[in-house]
Short mmCIF file of C-alpha atoms in Angstrom, two decimals:
data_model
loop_
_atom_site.label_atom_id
_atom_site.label_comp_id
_atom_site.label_asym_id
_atom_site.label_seq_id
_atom_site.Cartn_x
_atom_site.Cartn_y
_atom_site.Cartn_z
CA UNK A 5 -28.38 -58.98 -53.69
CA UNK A 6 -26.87 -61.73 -56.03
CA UNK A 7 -28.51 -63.86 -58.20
CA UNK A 8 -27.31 -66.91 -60.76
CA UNK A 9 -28.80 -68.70 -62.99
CA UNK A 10 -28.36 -71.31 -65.85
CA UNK A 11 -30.32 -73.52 -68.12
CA UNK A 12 -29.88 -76.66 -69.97
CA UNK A 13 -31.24 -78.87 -72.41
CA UNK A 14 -30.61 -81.96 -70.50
CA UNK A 15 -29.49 -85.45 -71.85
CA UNK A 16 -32.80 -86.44 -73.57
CA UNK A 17 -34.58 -83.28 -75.55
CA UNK A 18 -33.87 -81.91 -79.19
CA UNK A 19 -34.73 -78.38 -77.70
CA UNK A 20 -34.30 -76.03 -74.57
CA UNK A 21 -38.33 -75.06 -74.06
CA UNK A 22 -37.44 -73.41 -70.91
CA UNK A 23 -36.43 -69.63 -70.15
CA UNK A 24 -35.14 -67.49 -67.68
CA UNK A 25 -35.27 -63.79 -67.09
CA UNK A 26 -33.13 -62.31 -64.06
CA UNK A 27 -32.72 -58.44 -63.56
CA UNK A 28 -31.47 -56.89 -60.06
CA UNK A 29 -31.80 -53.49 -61.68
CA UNK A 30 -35.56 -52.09 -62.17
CA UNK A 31 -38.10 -53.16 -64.39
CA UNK A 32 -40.73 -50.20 -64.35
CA UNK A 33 -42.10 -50.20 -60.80
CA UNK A 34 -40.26 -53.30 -59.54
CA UNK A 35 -36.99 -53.03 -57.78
CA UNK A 36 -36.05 -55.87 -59.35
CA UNK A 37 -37.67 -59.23 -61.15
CA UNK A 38 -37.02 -63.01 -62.04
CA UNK A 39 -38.66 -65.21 -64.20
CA UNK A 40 -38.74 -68.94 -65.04
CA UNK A 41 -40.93 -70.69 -67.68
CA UNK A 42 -41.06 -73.88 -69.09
CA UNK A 43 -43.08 -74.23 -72.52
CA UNK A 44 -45.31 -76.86 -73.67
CA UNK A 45 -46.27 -77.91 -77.28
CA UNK A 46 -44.73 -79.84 -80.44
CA UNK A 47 -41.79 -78.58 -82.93
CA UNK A 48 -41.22 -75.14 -82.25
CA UNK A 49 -44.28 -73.83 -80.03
CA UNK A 50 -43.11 -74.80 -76.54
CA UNK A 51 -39.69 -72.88 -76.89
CA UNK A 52 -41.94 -69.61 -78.29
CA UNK A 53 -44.84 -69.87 -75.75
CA UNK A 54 -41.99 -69.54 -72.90
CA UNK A 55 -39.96 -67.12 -74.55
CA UNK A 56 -42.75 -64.85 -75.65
CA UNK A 57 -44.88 -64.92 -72.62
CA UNK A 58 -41.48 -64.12 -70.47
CA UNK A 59 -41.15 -60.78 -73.33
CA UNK A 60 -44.91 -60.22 -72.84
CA UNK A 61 -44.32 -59.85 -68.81
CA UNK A 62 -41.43 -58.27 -69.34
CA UNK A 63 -42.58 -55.22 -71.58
CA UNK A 64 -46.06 -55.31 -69.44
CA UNK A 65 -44.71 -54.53 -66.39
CA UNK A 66 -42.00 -51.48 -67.37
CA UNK A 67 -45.09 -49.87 -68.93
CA UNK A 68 -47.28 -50.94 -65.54
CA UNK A 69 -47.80 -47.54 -63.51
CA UNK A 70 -49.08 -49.40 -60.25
CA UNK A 71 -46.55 -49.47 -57.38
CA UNK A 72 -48.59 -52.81 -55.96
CA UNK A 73 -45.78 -55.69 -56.74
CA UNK A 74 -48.86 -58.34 -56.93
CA UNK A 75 -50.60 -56.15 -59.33
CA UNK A 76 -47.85 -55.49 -61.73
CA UNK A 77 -47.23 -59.11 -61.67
CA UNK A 78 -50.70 -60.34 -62.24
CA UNK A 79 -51.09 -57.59 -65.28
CA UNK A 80 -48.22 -58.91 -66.79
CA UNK A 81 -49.06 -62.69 -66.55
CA UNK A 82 -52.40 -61.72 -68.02
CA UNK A 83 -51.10 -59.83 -70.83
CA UNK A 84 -48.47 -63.14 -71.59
CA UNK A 85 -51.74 -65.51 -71.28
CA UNK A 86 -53.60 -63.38 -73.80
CA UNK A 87 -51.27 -63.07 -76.09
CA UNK A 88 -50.12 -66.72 -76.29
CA UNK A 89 -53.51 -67.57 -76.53
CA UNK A 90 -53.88 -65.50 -79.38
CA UNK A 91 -50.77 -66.98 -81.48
CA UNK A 92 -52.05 -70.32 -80.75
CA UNK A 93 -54.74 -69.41 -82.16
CA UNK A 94 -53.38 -67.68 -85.45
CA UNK A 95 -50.93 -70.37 -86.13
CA UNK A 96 -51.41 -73.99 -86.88
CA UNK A 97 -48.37 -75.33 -85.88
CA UNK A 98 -48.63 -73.87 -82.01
CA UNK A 99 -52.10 -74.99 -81.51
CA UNK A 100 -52.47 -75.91 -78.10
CA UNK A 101 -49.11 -74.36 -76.83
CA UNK A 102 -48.31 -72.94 -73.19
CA UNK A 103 -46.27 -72.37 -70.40
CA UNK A 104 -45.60 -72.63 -66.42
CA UNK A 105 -44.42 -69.31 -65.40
CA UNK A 106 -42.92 -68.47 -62.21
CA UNK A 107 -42.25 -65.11 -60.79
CA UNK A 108 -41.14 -63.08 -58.44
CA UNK A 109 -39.60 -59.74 -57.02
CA UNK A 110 -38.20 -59.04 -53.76
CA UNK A 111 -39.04 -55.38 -51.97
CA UNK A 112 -37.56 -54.93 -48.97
CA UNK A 113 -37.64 -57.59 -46.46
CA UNK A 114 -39.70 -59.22 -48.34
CA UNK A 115 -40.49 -61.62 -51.66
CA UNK A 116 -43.74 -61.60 -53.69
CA UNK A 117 -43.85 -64.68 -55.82
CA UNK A 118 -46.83 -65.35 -58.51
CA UNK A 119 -46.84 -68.83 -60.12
CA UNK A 120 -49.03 -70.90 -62.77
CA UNK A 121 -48.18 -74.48 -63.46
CA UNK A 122 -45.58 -76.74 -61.75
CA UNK A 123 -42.29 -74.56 -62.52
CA UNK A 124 -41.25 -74.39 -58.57
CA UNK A 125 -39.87 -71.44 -56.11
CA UNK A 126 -38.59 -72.10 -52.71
CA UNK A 127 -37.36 -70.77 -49.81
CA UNK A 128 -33.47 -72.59 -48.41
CA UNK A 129 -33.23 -71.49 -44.49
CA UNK A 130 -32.61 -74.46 -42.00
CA UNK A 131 -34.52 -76.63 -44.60
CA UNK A 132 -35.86 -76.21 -48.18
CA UNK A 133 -39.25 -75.59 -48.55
CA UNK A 134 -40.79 -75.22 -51.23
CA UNK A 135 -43.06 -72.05 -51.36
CA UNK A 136 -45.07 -72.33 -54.75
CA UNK A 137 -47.81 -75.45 -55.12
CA UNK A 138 -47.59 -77.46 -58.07
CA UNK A 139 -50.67 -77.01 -60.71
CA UNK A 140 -51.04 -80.90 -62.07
CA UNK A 141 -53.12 -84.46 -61.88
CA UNK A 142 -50.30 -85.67 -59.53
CA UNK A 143 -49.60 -82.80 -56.91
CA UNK A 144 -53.98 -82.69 -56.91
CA UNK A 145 -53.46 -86.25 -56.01
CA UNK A 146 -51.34 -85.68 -53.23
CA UNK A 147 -53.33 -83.18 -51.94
CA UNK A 148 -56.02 -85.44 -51.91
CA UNK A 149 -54.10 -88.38 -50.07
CA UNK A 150 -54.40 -90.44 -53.33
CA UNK A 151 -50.92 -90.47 -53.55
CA UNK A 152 -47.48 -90.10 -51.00
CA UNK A 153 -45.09 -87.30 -52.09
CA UNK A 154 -42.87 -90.92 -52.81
CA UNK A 155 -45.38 -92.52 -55.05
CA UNK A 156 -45.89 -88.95 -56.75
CA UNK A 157 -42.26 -88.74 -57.83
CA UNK A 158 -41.93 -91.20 -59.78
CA UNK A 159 -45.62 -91.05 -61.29
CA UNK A 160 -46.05 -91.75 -64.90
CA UNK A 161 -48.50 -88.96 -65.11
CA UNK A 162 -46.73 -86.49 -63.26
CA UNK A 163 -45.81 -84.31 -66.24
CA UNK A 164 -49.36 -83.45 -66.63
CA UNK A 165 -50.32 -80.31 -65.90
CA UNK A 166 -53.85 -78.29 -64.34
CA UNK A 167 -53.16 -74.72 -65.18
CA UNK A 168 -50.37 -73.07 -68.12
CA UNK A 169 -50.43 -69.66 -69.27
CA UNK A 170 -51.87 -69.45 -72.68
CA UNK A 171 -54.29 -72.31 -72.84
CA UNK A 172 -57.71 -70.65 -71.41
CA UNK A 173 -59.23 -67.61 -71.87
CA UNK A 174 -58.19 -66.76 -67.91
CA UNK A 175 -55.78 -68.09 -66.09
CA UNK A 176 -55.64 -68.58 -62.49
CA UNK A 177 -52.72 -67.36 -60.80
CA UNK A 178 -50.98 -68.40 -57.27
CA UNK A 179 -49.32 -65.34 -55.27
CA UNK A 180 -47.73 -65.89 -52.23
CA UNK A 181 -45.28 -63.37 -49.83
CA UNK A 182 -42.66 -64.32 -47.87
CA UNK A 183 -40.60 -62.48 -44.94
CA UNK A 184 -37.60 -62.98 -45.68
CA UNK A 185 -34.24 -63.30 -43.12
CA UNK A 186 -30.61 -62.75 -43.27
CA UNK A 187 -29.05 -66.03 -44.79
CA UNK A 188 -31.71 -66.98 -47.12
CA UNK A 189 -32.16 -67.72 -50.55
CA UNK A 190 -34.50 -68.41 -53.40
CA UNK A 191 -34.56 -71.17 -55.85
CA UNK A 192 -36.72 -70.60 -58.61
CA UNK A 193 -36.68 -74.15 -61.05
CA UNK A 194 -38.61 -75.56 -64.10
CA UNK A 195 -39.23 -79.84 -63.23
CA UNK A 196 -36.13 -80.20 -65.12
CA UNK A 197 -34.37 -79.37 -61.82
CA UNK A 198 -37.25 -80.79 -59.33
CA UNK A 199 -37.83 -83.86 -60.78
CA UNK A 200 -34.62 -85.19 -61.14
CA UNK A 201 -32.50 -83.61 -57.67
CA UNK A 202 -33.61 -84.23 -54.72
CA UNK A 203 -34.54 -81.90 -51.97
CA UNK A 204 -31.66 -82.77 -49.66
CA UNK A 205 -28.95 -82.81 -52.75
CA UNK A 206 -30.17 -79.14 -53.98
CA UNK A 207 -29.88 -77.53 -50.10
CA UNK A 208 -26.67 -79.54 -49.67
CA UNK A 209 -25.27 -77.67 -52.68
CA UNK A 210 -27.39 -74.28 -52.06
CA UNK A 211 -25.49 -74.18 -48.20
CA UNK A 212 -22.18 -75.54 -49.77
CA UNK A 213 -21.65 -74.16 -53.11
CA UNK A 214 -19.69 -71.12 -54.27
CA UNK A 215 -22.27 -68.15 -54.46
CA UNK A 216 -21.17 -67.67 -58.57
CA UNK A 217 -20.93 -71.75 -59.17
CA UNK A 218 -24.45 -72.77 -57.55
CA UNK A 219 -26.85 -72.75 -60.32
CA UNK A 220 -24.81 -74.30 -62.80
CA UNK A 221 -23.73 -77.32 -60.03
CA UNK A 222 -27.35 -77.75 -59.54
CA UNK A 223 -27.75 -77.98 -63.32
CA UNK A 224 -24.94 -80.47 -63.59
CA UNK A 225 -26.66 -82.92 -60.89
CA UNK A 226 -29.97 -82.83 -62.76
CA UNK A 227 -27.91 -84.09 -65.76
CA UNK A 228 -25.65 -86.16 -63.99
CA UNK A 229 -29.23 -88.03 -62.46
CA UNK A 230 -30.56 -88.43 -66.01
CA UNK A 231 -31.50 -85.22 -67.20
CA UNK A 232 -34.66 -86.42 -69.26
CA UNK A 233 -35.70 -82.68 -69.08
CA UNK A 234 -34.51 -79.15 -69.90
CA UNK A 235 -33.25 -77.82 -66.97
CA UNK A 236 -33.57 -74.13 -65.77
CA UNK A 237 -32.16 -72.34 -62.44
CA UNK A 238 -32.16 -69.06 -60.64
CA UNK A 239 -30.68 -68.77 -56.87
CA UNK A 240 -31.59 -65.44 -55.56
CA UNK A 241 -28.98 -64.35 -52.54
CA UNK A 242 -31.66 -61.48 -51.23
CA UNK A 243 -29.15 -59.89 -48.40
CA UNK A 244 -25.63 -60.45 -49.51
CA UNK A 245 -24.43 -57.36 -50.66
CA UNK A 246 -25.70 -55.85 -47.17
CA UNK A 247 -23.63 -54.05 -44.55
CA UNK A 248 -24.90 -55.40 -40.93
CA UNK A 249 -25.21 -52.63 -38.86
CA UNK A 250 -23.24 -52.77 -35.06
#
């Protein structure tokens, strides 16, 4: 396995609100695990609602004695969305803060992804497709058939979000598994990335890219479209490392 990632402030922001957490080595029960959030709130509370909830997860699931990947995961979240809640709550200044969080750890053949909000992963094979489903008013409206994935990009509302972790006493979360093949890989992006690269430009440079240089050239073409948001990356490269057997 290889993974790399980067983040960004972009061209436009005072301060990087998103975070990343990558480790190929164990985390208690989990082979492995990577993490992407992107915080929410005024001055300082949007960079600590990421950061902490990330530390939250973290330190939840090393202590987690399940060996159910979904489970640990879904503890962890928990713990993150109680806990931000609960500074929110304490402190003035991060009133109302949150985060998107997206997860995920790959056993075996396969990937187990949880997310909550509209930080994206997906899965690059022939074509990228994207594997989470966005939590805000705009992706709800597509759903619907209010609004074409076209109209939706460029939708002044689309920053709006359904679900964060840390705003509600519970919080929903998406899982989803995927069976994974030789040759793919996994994105895993805050809307930094999304909303300002297109889905053709990110495969073309996820197929063409060196392995080490990928993240960081995908980071460069969110800034180089405008980069009105921070910007976070992690390319996952589940089966390079393997020997093919004859």
């Amino acid at each position: 396995m290889k993974v790399f990632s980067a983040t960004d402030i972009g061209q436009k922001r005072q301060m990087n609100q998103d975070y990343i957490y990558t480790s190929v080595e164990p985390v208690g029960n989990l082979p492995n695990l990577f993490v992407v959030a992107d915080g929410m709130g005024g001055h300082n509370a949007g960079d600590f609602a990421s950061r902490c909830s990330v530390s939250v997860l973290v330190d939840t699931v090393k202590k987690d004695k399940n060996f159910n990947p979904v489970k640990i995961i879904r503890s962890g979240i928990e713990e993150a969305n109680r806990e931000i809640l609960a500074q929110s709550r304490q402190n003035e200044t991060m009133a109302g803060m949150g985060t998107t969080m997206v997860a995920a750890t790959v056993v075996g053949g396969y990937a187990y992804v949880a997310n909550v909000g509209d930080s994206r992963l997906y899965l690059a094979r022939e074509v990228l497709r994207q594997i989470t489903q966005d939590h805000s008013l705009v992706a709800e409206m597509v759903r619907l058939g209010e609004l074409s994935p076209e109209e939706a990009r460029n939708h002044p509302d689309k920053n709006i979000i359904t679900r964060a972790v840390g705003t509600a006493e519970d919080v929903k979360i998406d899982f989803f598994d995927i069976k994974l093949e030789p040759g793919d890989q996994l994105l895993m992006c805050s809307d930094g990335l999304s909303n300002m690269v297109s889905d053709r430009d990110i495969l073309e440079i996820l197929r063409t890219g060196p392995g080490e240089n990928k993240a960081q050239e995908l980071v460069d073409q969110a800034n180089a479209n405008g980069g009105k948001d921070n910007i976070a990356v992690i390319v996952i490269e589940p089966f390079t490392n393997e020997v093919k057997e004859c």
